[in-house]
Amino acid sequence: MDRGDSIAWIAGESRYAHQLVELEHRGERASVWSAVETRGESAAVIKRVSTPTANTLRAWATLSAFTTSTLAEVHTYHVDGDDAVVILEHLQGGTLRRLSEASNRMPWSEARRIGAALADALALIHRAKICVGPFDADQIGLRSASVPI
């Protein structure tokens, strides 16, 4: 997916039984949209990945079986030609990047709490034998202003 493809989706459009609300993040091979389920009106996140690896699809399949307070729930995923889309639980707290930009300096106790929760999430993923590629603060969702996924 080049950067133009992620722009081809337009806020207000319906995709995968969800109405697109806002483009939250766009990377080299992926875009992340906030969305609302068209039937139930539940908030969701739709991540669209260009030419996903087999490992990415395995990870989504494995994570869709998890129900845990540590990880965002994977509702479903689809392969659509050269693209793949995963539909995730929408987390109310935004991203770690937004939190760090909003507060000049994070208190040590909050940084420790977020770091410990991230370590727990990564341990869960490791136990499931899922390989996780690099990620950054834009990809770390927060359940609230201080509780990461």
mmCIF file with all atom_site columns, C-alpha atoms in Angstrom:
data_model
loop_
_atom_site.group_PDB
_atom_site.id
_atom_site.type_symbol
_atom_site.label_atom_id
_atom_site.label_alt_id
_atom_site.label_comp_id
_atom_site.label_asym_id
_atom_site.label_entity_id
_atom_site.label_seq_id
_atom_site.pdbx_PDB_ins_code
_atom_site.Cartn_x
_atom_site.Cartn_y
_atom_site.Cartn_z
_atom_site.occupancy
_atom_site.B_iso_or_equiv
_atom_site.pdbx_formal_charge
_atom_site.auth_seq_id
_atom_site.auth_comp_id
_atom_site.auth_asym_id
_atom_site.auth_atom_id
_atom_site.pdbx_PDB_model_num
ATOM 1   C CA . MET A 1 1   ? 0.000   0.000   0.000  1.00 0.00 ? 1   MET A CA 1
ATOM 2   C CA . ASP A 1 2   ? 1.497   3.297   -0.859 1.00 0.00 ? 2   ASP A CA 1
ATOM 3   C CA . ARG A 1 3   ? 0.531   6.395   1.081  1.00 0.00 ? 3   ARG A CA 1
ATOM 4   C CA . GLY A 1 4   ? -2.098  7.217   -1.545 1.00 0.00 ? 4   GLY A CA 1
ATOM 5   C CA . ASP A 1 5   ? -3.986  3.974   -0.941 1.00 0.00 ? 5   ASP A CA 1
ATOM 6   C CA . SER A 1 6   ? -4.662  4.727   2.715  1.00 0.00 ? 6   SER A CA 1
ATOM 7   C CA . ILE A 1 7   ? -5.981  8.117   1.689  1.00 0.00 ? 7   ILE A CA 1
ATOM 8   C CA . ALA A 1 8   ? -8.332  6.386   -0.776 1.00 0.00 ? 8   ALA A CA 1
ATOM 9   C CA . TRP A 1 9   ? -10.419 5.402   2.226  1.00 0.00 ? 9   TRP A CA 1
ATOM 10  C CA . ILE A 1 10  ? -12.553 8.377   3.208  1.00 0.00 ? 10  ILE A CA 1
ATOM 11  C CA . ALA A 1 11  ? -14.083 9.231   6.590  1.00 0.00 ? 11  ALA A CA 1
ATOM 12  C CA . GLY A 1 12  ? -17.769 8.377   6.527  1.00 0.00 ? 12  GLY A CA 1
ATOM 13  C CA . GLU A 1 13  ? -17.376 5.399   4.196  1.00 0.00 ? 13  GLU A CA 1
ATOM 14  C CA . SER A 1 14  ? -18.502 1.941   5.252  1.00 0.00 ? 14  SER A CA 1
ATOM 15  C CA . ARG A 1 15  ? -15.836 -0.778  5.341  1.00 0.00 ? 15  ARG A CA 1
ATOM 16  C CA . TYR A 1 16  ? -16.264 -4.255  6.827  1.00 0.00 ? 16  TYR A CA 1
ATOM 17  C CA . ALA A 1 17  ? -19.576 -3.347  8.559  1.00 0.00 ? 17  ALA A CA 1
ATOM 18  C CA . HIS A 1 18  ? -17.971 -0.257  10.140 1.00 0.00 ? 18  HIS A CA 1
ATOM 19  C CA . GLN A 1 19  ? -18.210 3.413   9.308  1.00 0.00 ? 19  GLN A CA 1
ATOM 20  C CA . LEU A 1 20  ? -14.800 5.082   9.100  1.00 0.00 ? 20  LEU A CA 1
ATOM 21  C CA . VAL A 1 21  ? -14.493 8.046   11.459 1.00 0.00 ? 21  VAL A CA 1
ATOM 22  C CA . GLU A 1 22  ? -10.917 9.336   11.316 1.00 0.00 ? 22  GLU A CA 1
ATOM 23  C CA . LEU A 1 23  ? -7.487  8.357   10.007 1.00 0.00 ? 23  LEU A CA 1
ATOM 24  C CA . GLU A 1 24  ? -5.515  7.977   13.249 1.00 0.00 ? 24  GLU A CA 1
ATOM 25  C CA . HIS A 1 25  ? -2.105  6.923   11.922 1.00 0.00 ? 25  HIS A CA 1
ATOM 26  C CA . ARG A 1 26  ? -0.506  6.265   8.568  1.00 0.00 ? 26  ARG A CA 1
ATOM 27  C CA . GLY A 1 27  ? 2.786   4.464   8.171  1.00 0.00 ? 27  GLY A CA 1
ATOM 28  C CA . GLU A 1 28  ? 4.759   3.142   5.243  1.00 0.00 ? 28  GLU A CA 1
ATOM 29  C CA . ARG A 1 29  ? 2.732   -0.088  4.926  1.00 0.00 ? 29  ARG A CA 1
ATOM 30  C CA . ALA A 1 30  ? -0.260  0.433   7.197  1.00 0.00 ? 30  ALA A CA 1
ATOM 31  C CA . SER A 1 31  ? -3.005  2.826   8.151  1.00 0.00 ? 31  SER A CA 1
ATOM 32  C CA . VAL A 1 32  ? -5.118  2.879   11.307 1.00 0.00 ? 32  VAL A CA 1
ATOM 33  C CA . TRP A 1 33  ? -8.668  4.230   11.361 1.00 0.00 ? 33  TRP A CA 1
ATOM 34  C CA . SER A 1 34  ? -11.098 4.841   14.168 1.00 0.00 ? 34  SER A CA 1
ATOM 35  C CA . ALA A 1 35  ? -14.493 3.469   13.193 1.00 0.00 ? 35  ALA A CA 1
ATOM 36  C CA . VAL A 1 36  ? -17.996 2.756   14.476 1.00 0.00 ? 36  VAL A CA 1
ATOM 37  C CA . GLU A 1 37  ? -19.828 -0.509  13.958 1.00 0.00 ? 37  GLU A CA 1
ATOM 38  C CA . THR A 1 38  ? -22.758 0.206   11.637 1.00 0.00 ? 38  THR A CA 1
ATOM 39  C CA . ARG A 1 39  ? -25.236 -2.063  13.466 1.00 0.00 ? 39  ARG A CA 1
ATOM 40  C CA . GLY A 1 40  ? -24.304 -1.791  17.118 1.00 0.00 ? 40  GLY A CA 1
ATOM 41  C CA . GLU A 1 41  ? -22.520 1.575   17.064 1.00 0.00 ? 41  GLU A CA 1
ATOM 42  C CA . SER A 1 42  ? -19.610 0.180   19.117 1.00 0.00 ? 42  SER A CA 1
ATOM 43  C CA . ALA A 1 43  ? -16.306 1.976   18.610 1.00 0.00 ? 43  ALA A CA 1
ATOM 44  C CA . ALA A 1 44  ? -13.530 0.017   16.878 1.00 0.00 ? 44  ALA A CA 1
ATOM 45  C CA . VAL A 1 45  ? -10.126 0.445   15.289 1.00 0.00 ? 45  VAL A CA 1
ATOM 46  C CA . ILE A 1 46  ? -9.424  -0.807  11.773 1.00 0.00 ? 46  ILE A CA 1
ATOM 47  C CA . LYS A 1 47  ? -5.805  -1.447  10.845 1.00 0.00 ? 47  LYS A CA 1
ATOM 48  C CA . ARG A 1 48  ? -5.113  -1.962  7.156  1.00 0.00 ? 48  ARG A CA 1
ATOM 49  C CA . VAL A 1 49  ? -1.775  -3.533  6.202  1.00 0.00 ? 49  VAL A CA 1
ATOM 50  C CA . SER A 1 50  ? -0.282  -3.767  2.727  1.00 0.00 ? 50  SER A CA 1
ATOM 51  C CA . THR A 1 51  ? 1.142   -7.168  1.758  1.00 0.00 ? 51  THR A CA 1
ATOM 52  C CA . PRO A 1 52  ? 1.027   -8.665  5.267  1.00 0.00 ? 52  PRO A CA 1
ATOM 53  C CA . THR A 1 53  ? 3.423   -11.441 6.132  1.00 0.00 ? 53  THR A CA 1
ATOM 54  C CA . ALA A 1 54  ? 2.231   -14.935 6.975  1.00 0.00 ? 54  ALA A CA 1
ATOM 55  C CA . ASN A 1 55  ? 3.438   -14.234 10.517 1.00 0.00 ? 55  ASN A CA 1
ATOM 56  C CA . THR A 1 56  ? 1.171   -11.172 10.775 1.00 0.00 ? 56  THR A CA 1
ATOM 57  C CA . LEU A 1 57  ? -1.850  -13.227 9.746  1.00 0.00 ? 57  LEU A CA 1
ATOM 58  C CA . ARG A 1 58  ? -0.900  -16.012 12.209 1.00 0.00 ? 58  ARG A CA 1
ATOM 59  C CA . ALA A 1 59  ? -0.547  -13.428 14.969 1.00 0.00 ? 59  ALA A CA 1
ATOM 60  C CA . TRP A 1 60  ? -3.991  -11.976 14.235 1.00 0.00 ? 60  TRP A CA 1
ATOM 61  C CA . ALA A 1 61  ? -5.528  -15.462 14.175 1.00 0.00 ? 61  ALA A CA 1
ATOM 62  C CA . THR A 1 62  ? -3.925  -16.331 17.504 1.00 0.00 ? 62  THR A CA 1
ATOM 63  C CA . LEU A 1 63  ? -4.775  -13.004 19.121 1.00 0.00 ? 63  LEU A CA 1
ATOM 64  C CA . SER A 1 64  ? -8.409  -13.299 18.008 1.00 0.00 ? 64  SER A CA 1
ATOM 65  C CA . ALA A 1 65  ? -8.688  -16.240 20.431 1.00 0.00 ? 65  ALA A CA 1
ATOM 66  C CA . PHE A 1 66  ? -7.504  -14.159 23.425 1.00 0.00 ? 66  PHE A CA 1
ATOM 67  C CA . THR A 1 67  ? -9.749  -12.384 25.873 1.00 0.00 ? 67  THR A CA 1
ATOM 68  C CA . THR A 1 68  ? -7.563  -10.522 28.307 1.00 0.00 ? 68  THR A CA 1
ATOM 69  C CA . SER A 1 69  ? -7.458  -7.164  30.002 1.00 0.00 ? 69  SER A CA 1
ATOM 70  C CA . THR A 1 70  ? -3.865  -6.742  28.820 1.00 0.00 ? 70  THR A CA 1
ATOM 71  C CA . LEU A 1 71  ? -4.412  -6.838  25.040 1.00 0.00 ? 71  LEU A CA 1
ATOM 72  C CA . ALA A 1 72  ? -6.924  -5.064  22.820 1.00 0.00 ? 72  ALA A CA 1
ATOM 73  C CA . GLU A 1 73  ? -9.499  -7.584  21.649 1.00 0.00 ? 73  GLU A CA 1
ATOM 74  C CA . VAL A 1 74  ? -9.207  -8.645  18.001 1.00 0.00 ? 74  VAL A CA 1
ATOM 75  C CA . HIS A 1 75  ? -12.788 -8.737  16.716 1.00 0.00 ? 75  HIS A CA 1
ATOM 76  C CA . THR A 1 76  ? -11.998 -10.139 13.261 1.00 0.00 ? 76  THR A CA 1
ATOM 77  C CA . TYR A 1 77  ? -9.574  -9.907  10.384 1.00 0.00 ? 77  TYR A CA 1
ATOM 78  C CA . HIS A 1 78  ? -9.884  -10.149 6.593  1.00 0.00 ? 78  HIS A CA 1
ATOM 79  C CA . VAL A 1 79  ? -7.526  -10.685 3.694  1.00 0.00 ? 79  VAL A CA 1
ATOM 80  C CA . ASP A 1 80  ? -8.571  -8.519  0.771  1.00 0.00 ? 80  ASP A CA 1
ATOM 81  C CA . GLY A 1 81  ? -6.313  -8.971  -2.262 1.00 0.00 ? 81  GLY A CA 1
ATOM 82  C CA . ASP A 1 82  ? -2.858  -7.662  -1.364 1.00 0.00 ? 82  ASP A CA 1
ATOM 83  C CA . ASP A 1 83  ? -4.166  -5.992  1.791  1.00 0.00 ? 83  ASP A CA 1
ATOM 84  C CA . ALA A 1 84  ? -5.229  -7.381  5.139  1.00 0.00 ? 84  ALA A CA 1
ATOM 85  C CA . VAL A 1 85  ? -7.455  -5.680  7.656  1.00 0.00 ? 85  VAL A CA 1
ATOM 86  C CA . VAL A 1 86  ? -7.774  -6.345  11.378 1.00 0.00 ? 86  VAL A CA 1
ATOM 87  C CA . ILE A 1 87  ? -10.670 -4.928  13.396 1.00 0.00 ? 87  ILE A CA 1
ATOM 88  C CA . LEU A 1 88  ? -9.796  -4.290  17.026 1.00 0.00 ? 88  LEU A CA 1
ATOM 89  C CA . GLU A 1 89  ? -11.407 -3.082  20.194 1.00 0.00 ? 89  GLU A CA 1
ATOM 90  C CA . HIS A 1 90  ? -11.254 0.711   20.436 1.00 0.00 ? 90  HIS A CA 1
ATOM 91  C CA . LEU A 1 91  ? -9.326  1.820   23.504 1.00 0.00 ? 91  LEU A CA 1
ATOM 92  C CA . GLN A 1 92  ? -10.513 5.058   25.114 1.00 0.00 ? 92  GLN A CA 1
ATOM 93  C CA . GLY A 1 93  ? -7.142  6.357   26.284 1.00 0.00 ? 93  GLY A CA 1
ATOM 94  C CA . GLY A 1 94  ? -5.551  7.141   22.915 1.00 0.00 ? 94  GLY A CA 1
ATOM 95  C CA . THR A 1 95  ? -1.955  6.149   22.272 1.00 0.00 ? 95  THR A CA 1
ATOM 96  C CA . LEU A 1 96  ? 1.218   6.300   24.314 1.00 0.00 ? 96  LEU A CA 1
ATOM 97  C CA . ARG A 1 97  ? 2.546   8.913   21.874 1.00 0.00 ? 97  ARG A CA 1
ATOM 98  C CA . ARG A 1 98  ? -0.464  11.176  22.505 1.00 0.00 ? 98  ARG A CA 1
ATOM 99  C CA . LEU A 1 99  ? -0.050  10.783  26.250 1.00 0.00 ? 99  LEU A CA 1
ATOM 100 C CA . SER A 1 100 ? 3.666   11.575  26.115 1.00 0.00 ? 100 SER A CA 1
ATOM 101 C CA . GLU A 1 101 ? 3.090   14.618  23.891 1.00 0.00 ? 101 GLU A CA 1
ATOM 102 C CA . ALA A 1 102 ? 0.277   15.897  26.131 1.00 0.00 ? 102 ALA A CA 1
ATOM 103 C CA . SER A 1 103 ? 2.347   15.714  29.313 1.00 0.00 ? 103 SER A CA 1
ATOM 104 C CA . ASN A 1 104 ? 5.827   17.181  29.145 1.00 0.00 ? 104 ASN A CA 1
ATOM 105 C CA . ARG A 1 105 ? 7.184   14.789  31.728 1.00 0.00 ? 105 ARG A CA 1
ATOM 106 C CA . MET A 1 106 ? 5.647   11.515  32.848 1.00 0.00 ? 106 MET A CA 1
ATOM 107 C CA . PRO A 1 107 ? 5.900   10.730  36.560 1.00 0.00 ? 107 PRO A CA 1
ATOM 108 C CA . TRP A 1 108 ? 8.192   7.792   37.364 1.00 0.00 ? 108 TRP A CA 1
ATOM 109 C CA . SER A 1 109 ? 5.311   5.825   38.948 1.00 0.00 ? 109 SER A CA 1
ATOM 110 C CA . GLU A 1 110 ? 3.213   6.135   35.787 1.00 0.00 ? 110 GLU A CA 1
ATOM 111 C CA . ALA A 1 111 ? 6.121   5.215   33.496 1.00 0.00 ? 111 ALA A CA 1
ATOM 112 C CA . ARG A 1 112 ? 6.782   2.154   35.701 1.00 0.00 ? 112 ARG A CA 1
ATOM 113 C CA . ARG A 1 113 ? 3.088   1.120   35.612 1.00 0.00 ? 113 ARG A CA 1
ATOM 114 C CA . ILE A 1 114 ? 2.916   1.470   31.818 1.00 0.00 ? 114 ILE A CA 1
ATOM 115 C CA . GLY A 1 115 ? 6.246   -0.358  31.365 1.00 0.00 ? 115 GLY A CA 1
ATOM 116 C CA . ALA A 1 116 ? 5.110   -3.248  33.573 1.00 0.00 ? 116 ALA A CA 1
ATOM 117 C CA . ALA A 1 117 ? 1.818   -3.592  31.666 1.00 0.00 ? 117 ALA A CA 1
ATOM 118 C CA . LEU A 1 118 ? 3.706   -3.593  28.345 1.00 0.00 ? 118 LEU A CA 1
ATOM 119 C CA . ALA A 1 119 ? 6.071   -6.279  29.662 1.00 0.00 ? 119 ALA A CA 1
ATOM 120 C CA . ASP A 1 120 ? 3.044   -8.390  30.711 1.00 0.00 ? 120 ASP A CA 1
ATOM 121 C CA . ALA A 1 121 ? 1.475   -7.985  27.254 1.00 0.00 ? 121 ALA A CA 1
ATOM 122 C CA . LEU A 1 122 ? 4.707   -8.951  25.509 1.00 0.00 ? 122 LEU A CA 1
ATOM 123 C CA . ALA A 1 123 ? 5.106   -11.985 27.798 1.00 0.00 ? 123 ALA A CA 1
ATOM 124 C CA . LEU A 1 124 ? 1.589   -13.131 26.876 1.00 0.00 ? 124 LEU A CA 1
ATOM 125 C CA . ILE A 1 125 ? 2.381   -12.740 23.173 1.00 0.00 ? 125 ILE A CA 1
ATOM 126 C CA . HIS A 1 126 ? 5.689   -14.591 23.612 1.00 0.00 ? 126 HIS A CA 1
ATOM 127 C CA . ARG A 1 127 ? 3.991   -17.505 25.414 1.00 0.00 ? 127 ARG A CA 1
ATOM 128 C CA . ALA A 1 128 ? 1.640   -17.784 22.413 1.00 0.00 ? 128 ALA A CA 1
ATOM 129 C CA . LYS A 1 129 ? 4.770   -18.055 20.207 1.00 0.00 ? 129 LYS A CA 1
ATOM 130 C CA . ILE A 1 130 ? 3.853   -14.968 18.197 1.00 0.00 ? 130 ILE A CA 1
ATOM 131 C CA . CYS A 1 131 ? 6.687   -12.996 16.656 1.00 0.00 ? 131 CYS A CA 1
ATOM 132 C CA . VAL A 1 132 ? 6.150   -9.255  17.031 1.00 0.00 ? 132 VAL A CA 1
ATOM 133 C CA . GLY A 1 133 ? 7.969   -6.854  14.762 1.00 0.00 ? 133 GLY A CA 1
ATOM 134 C CA . PRO A 1 134 ? 9.074   -3.383  15.752 1.00 0.00 ? 134 PRO A CA 1
ATOM 135 C CA . PHE A 1 135 ? 6.469   -1.084  17.212 1.00 0.00 ? 135 PHE A CA 1
ATOM 136 C CA . ASP A 1 136 ? 6.419   2.494   18.434 1.00 0.00 ? 136 ASP A CA 1
ATOM 137 C CA . ALA A 1 137 ? 4.426   4.749   20.746 1.00 0.00 ? 137 ALA A CA 1
ATOM 138 C CA . ASP A 1 138 ? 1.745   5.279   18.058 1.00 0.00 ? 138 ASP A CA 1
ATOM 139 C CA . GLN A 1 139 ? 0.950   1.549   18.215 1.00 0.00 ? 139 GLN A CA 1
ATOM 140 C CA . ILE A 1 140 ? 0.605   1.280   21.981 1.00 0.00 ? 140 ILE A CA 1
ATOM 141 C CA . GLY A 1 141 ? -3.013  1.850   22.914 1.00 0.00 ? 141 GLY A CA 1
ATOM 142 C CA . LEU A 1 142 ? -4.130  2.955   26.349 1.00 0.00 ? 142 LEU A CA 1
ATOM 143 C CA . ARG A 1 143 ? -7.312  1.781   28.039 1.00 0.00 ? 143 ARG A CA 1
ATOM 144 C CA . SER A 1 144 ? -7.388  5.076   29.907 1.00 0.00 ? 144 SER A CA 1
ATOM 145 C CA . ALA A 1 145 ? -5.002  7.994   30.162 1.00 0.00 ? 145 ALA A CA 1
ATOM 146 C CA . SER A 1 146 ? -2.554  5.835   32.128 1.00 0.00 ? 146 SER A CA 1
ATOM 147 C CA . VAL A 1 147 ? -3.362  2.148   31.542 1.00 0.00 ? 147 VAL A CA 1
ATOM 148 C CA . PRO A 1 148 ? -1.804  0.578   28.415 1.00 0.00 ? 148 PRO A CA 1
ATOM 149 C CA . ILE A 1 149 ? -3.326  -2.381  26.597 1.00 0.00 ? 149 ILE A CA 1
#
